[in-house]
Coordinates of N, CA, C and O in Angstrom, one line a residue:
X142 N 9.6 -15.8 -6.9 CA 8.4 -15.3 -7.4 C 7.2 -15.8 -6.5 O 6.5 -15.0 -6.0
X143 N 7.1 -16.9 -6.4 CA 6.3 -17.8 -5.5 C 6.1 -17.0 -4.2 O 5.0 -16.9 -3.7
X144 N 7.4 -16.3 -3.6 CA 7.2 -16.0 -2.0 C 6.1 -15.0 -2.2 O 5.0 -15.0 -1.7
X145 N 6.8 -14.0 -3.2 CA 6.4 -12.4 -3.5 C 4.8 -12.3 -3.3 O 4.4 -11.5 -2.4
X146 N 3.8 -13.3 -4.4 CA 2.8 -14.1 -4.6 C 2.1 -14.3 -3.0 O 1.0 -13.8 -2.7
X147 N 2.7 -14.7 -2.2 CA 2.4 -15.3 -0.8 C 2.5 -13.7 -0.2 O 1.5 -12.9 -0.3
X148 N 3.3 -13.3 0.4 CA 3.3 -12.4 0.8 C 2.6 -11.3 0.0 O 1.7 -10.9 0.8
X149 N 2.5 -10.9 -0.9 CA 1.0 -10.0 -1.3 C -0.3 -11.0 -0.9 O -1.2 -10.4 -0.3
X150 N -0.6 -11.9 -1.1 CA -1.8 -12.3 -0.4 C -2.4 -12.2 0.8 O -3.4 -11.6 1.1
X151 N -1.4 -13.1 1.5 CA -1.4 -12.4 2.9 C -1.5 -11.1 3.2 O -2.2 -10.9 4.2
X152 N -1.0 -10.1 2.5 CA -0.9 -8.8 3.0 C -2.6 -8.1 2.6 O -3.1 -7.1 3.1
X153 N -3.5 -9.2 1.6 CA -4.8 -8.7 0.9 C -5.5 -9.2 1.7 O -6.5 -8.5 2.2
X154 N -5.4 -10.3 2.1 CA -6.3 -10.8 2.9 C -6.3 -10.7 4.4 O -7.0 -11.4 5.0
X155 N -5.6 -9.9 4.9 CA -5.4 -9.1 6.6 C -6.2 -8.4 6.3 O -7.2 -8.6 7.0
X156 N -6.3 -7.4 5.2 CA -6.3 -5.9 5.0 C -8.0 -5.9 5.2 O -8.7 -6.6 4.5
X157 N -8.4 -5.1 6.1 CA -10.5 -5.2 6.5 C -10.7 -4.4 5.0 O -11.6 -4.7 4.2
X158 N -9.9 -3.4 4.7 CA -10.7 -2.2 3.8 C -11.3 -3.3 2.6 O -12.3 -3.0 1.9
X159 N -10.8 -4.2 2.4 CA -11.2 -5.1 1.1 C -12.2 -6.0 1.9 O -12.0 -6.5 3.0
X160 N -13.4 -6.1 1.2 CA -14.2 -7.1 1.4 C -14.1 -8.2 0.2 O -13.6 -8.4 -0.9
X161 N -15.1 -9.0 1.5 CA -15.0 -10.2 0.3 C -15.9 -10.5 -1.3 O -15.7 -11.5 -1.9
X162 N -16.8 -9.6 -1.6 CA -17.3 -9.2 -2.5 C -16.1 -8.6 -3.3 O -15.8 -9.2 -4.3
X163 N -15.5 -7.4 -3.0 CA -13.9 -6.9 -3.8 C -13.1 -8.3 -4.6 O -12.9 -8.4 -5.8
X164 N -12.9 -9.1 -3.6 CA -12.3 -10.2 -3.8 C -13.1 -10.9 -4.9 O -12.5 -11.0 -6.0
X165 N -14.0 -11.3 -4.8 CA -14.9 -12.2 -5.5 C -15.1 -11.3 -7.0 O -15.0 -11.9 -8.1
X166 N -15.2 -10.1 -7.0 CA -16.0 -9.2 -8.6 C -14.5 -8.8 -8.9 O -14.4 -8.3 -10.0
X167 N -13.1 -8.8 -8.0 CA -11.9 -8.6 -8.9 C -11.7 -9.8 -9.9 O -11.8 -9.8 -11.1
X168 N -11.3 -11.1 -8.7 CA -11.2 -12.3 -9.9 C -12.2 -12.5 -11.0 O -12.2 -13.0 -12.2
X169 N -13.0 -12.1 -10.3 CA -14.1 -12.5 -11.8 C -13.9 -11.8 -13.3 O -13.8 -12.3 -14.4
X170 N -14.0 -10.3 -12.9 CA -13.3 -9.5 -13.6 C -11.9 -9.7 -14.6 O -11.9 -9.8 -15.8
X171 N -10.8 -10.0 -13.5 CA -10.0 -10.5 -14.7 C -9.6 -11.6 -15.3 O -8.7 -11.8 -16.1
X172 N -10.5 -12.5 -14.6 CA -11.1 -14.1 -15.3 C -11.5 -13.6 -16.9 O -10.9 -14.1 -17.9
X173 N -12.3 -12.9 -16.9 CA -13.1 -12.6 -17.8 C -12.2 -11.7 -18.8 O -12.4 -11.7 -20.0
X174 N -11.5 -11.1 -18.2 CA -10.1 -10.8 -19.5 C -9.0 -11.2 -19.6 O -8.1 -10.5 -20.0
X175 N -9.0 -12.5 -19.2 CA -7.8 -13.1 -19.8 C -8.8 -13.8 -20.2 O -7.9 -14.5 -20.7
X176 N -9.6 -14.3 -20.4 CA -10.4 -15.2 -21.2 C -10.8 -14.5 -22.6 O -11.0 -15.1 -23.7
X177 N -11.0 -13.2 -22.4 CA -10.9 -12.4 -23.9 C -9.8 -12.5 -24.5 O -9.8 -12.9 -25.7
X178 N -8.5 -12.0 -23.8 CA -7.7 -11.9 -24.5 C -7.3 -13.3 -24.6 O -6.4 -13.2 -25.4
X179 N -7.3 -14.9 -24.2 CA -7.2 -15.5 -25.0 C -7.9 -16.3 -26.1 O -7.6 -17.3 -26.8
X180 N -9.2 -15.4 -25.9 CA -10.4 -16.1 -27.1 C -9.3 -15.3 -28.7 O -9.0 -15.9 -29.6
X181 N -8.9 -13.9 -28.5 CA -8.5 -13.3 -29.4 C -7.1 -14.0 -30.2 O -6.7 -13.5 -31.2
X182 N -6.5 -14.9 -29.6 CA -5.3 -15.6 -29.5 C -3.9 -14.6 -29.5 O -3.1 -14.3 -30.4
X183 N -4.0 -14.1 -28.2 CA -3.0 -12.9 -28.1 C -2.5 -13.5 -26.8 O -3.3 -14.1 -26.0
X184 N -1.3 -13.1 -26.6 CA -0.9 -13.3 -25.5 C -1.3 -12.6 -24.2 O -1.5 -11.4 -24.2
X185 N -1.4 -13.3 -23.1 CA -1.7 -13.2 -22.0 C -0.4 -12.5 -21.1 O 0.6 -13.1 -21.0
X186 N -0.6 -11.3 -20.5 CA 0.3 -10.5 -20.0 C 0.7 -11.2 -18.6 O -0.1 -11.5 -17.7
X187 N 1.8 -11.4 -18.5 CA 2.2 -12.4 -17.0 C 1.7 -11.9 -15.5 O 1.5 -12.4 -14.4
X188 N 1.6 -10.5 -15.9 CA 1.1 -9.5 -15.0 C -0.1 -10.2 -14.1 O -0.3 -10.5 -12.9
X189 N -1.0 -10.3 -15.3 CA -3.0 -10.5 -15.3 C -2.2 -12.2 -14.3 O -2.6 -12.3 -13.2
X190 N -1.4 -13.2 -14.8 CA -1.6 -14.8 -14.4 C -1.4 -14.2 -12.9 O -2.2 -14.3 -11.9
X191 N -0.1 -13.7 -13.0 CA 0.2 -13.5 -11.2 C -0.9 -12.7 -10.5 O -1.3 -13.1 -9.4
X192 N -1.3 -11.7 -11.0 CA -2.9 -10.8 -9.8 C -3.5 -11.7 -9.8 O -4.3 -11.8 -8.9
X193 N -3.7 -12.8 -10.7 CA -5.1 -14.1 -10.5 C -4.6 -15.0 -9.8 O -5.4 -15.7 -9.4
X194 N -3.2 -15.2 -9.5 CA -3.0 -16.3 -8.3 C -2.8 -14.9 -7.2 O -3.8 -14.9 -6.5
X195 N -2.3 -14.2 -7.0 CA -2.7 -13.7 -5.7 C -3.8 -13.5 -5.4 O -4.0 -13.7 -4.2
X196 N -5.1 -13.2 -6.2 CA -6.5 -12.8 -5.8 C -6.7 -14.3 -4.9 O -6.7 -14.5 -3.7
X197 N -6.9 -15.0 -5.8 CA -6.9 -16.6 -5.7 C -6.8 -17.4 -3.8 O -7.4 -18.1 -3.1
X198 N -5.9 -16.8 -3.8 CA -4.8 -17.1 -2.7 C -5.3 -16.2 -1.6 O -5.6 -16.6 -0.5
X199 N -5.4 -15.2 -2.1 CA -6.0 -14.1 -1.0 C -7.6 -14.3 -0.4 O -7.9 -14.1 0.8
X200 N -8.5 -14.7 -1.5 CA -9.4 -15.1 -1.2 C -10.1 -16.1 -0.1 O -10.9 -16.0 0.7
X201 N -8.9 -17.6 -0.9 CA -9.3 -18.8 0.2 C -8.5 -18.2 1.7 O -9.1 -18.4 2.7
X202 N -7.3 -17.5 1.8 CA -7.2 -17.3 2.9 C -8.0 -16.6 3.8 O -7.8 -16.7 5.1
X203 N -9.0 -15.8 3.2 CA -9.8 -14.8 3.7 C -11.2 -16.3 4.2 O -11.8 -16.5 5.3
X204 N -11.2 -16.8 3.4 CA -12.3 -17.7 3.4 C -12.0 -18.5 4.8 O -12.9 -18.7 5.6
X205 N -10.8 -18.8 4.8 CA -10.6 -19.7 6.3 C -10.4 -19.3 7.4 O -10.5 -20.2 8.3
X206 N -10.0 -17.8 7.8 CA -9.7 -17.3 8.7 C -10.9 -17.0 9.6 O -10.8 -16.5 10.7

């Protein structure tokens, strides 16, 4: 799972069509709903944790390159 994670990052943060604003108003975005849906005490879809570590990941790599 871990690689999958890495290798979609990498593949987001090559990619010119995404800026770094994309990056920045995605995580924030679904920061902000998984943070609803766990104010509601519902479970958090594993889906939302993994796009937030690839965003995550994608980001700082964009950040250092």
């Amino acid at each position: 799972m871990k690689t999958d994670i890495k290798v979609e990052a990498d593949r987001l943060a090559a990619d010119p069509r995404i800026s770094d604003y994309d990056f920045w108003r995605s995580l924030k975005n679904l920061n902000y709903e998984i943070f609803n849906i766990a104010n509601n005490n519902e479970p958090i879809p594993f889906a939302m944790i993994r796009w937030r570590a690839i965003l995550k990941q994608a980001r700082m790599k964009r950040a250092h390159a």
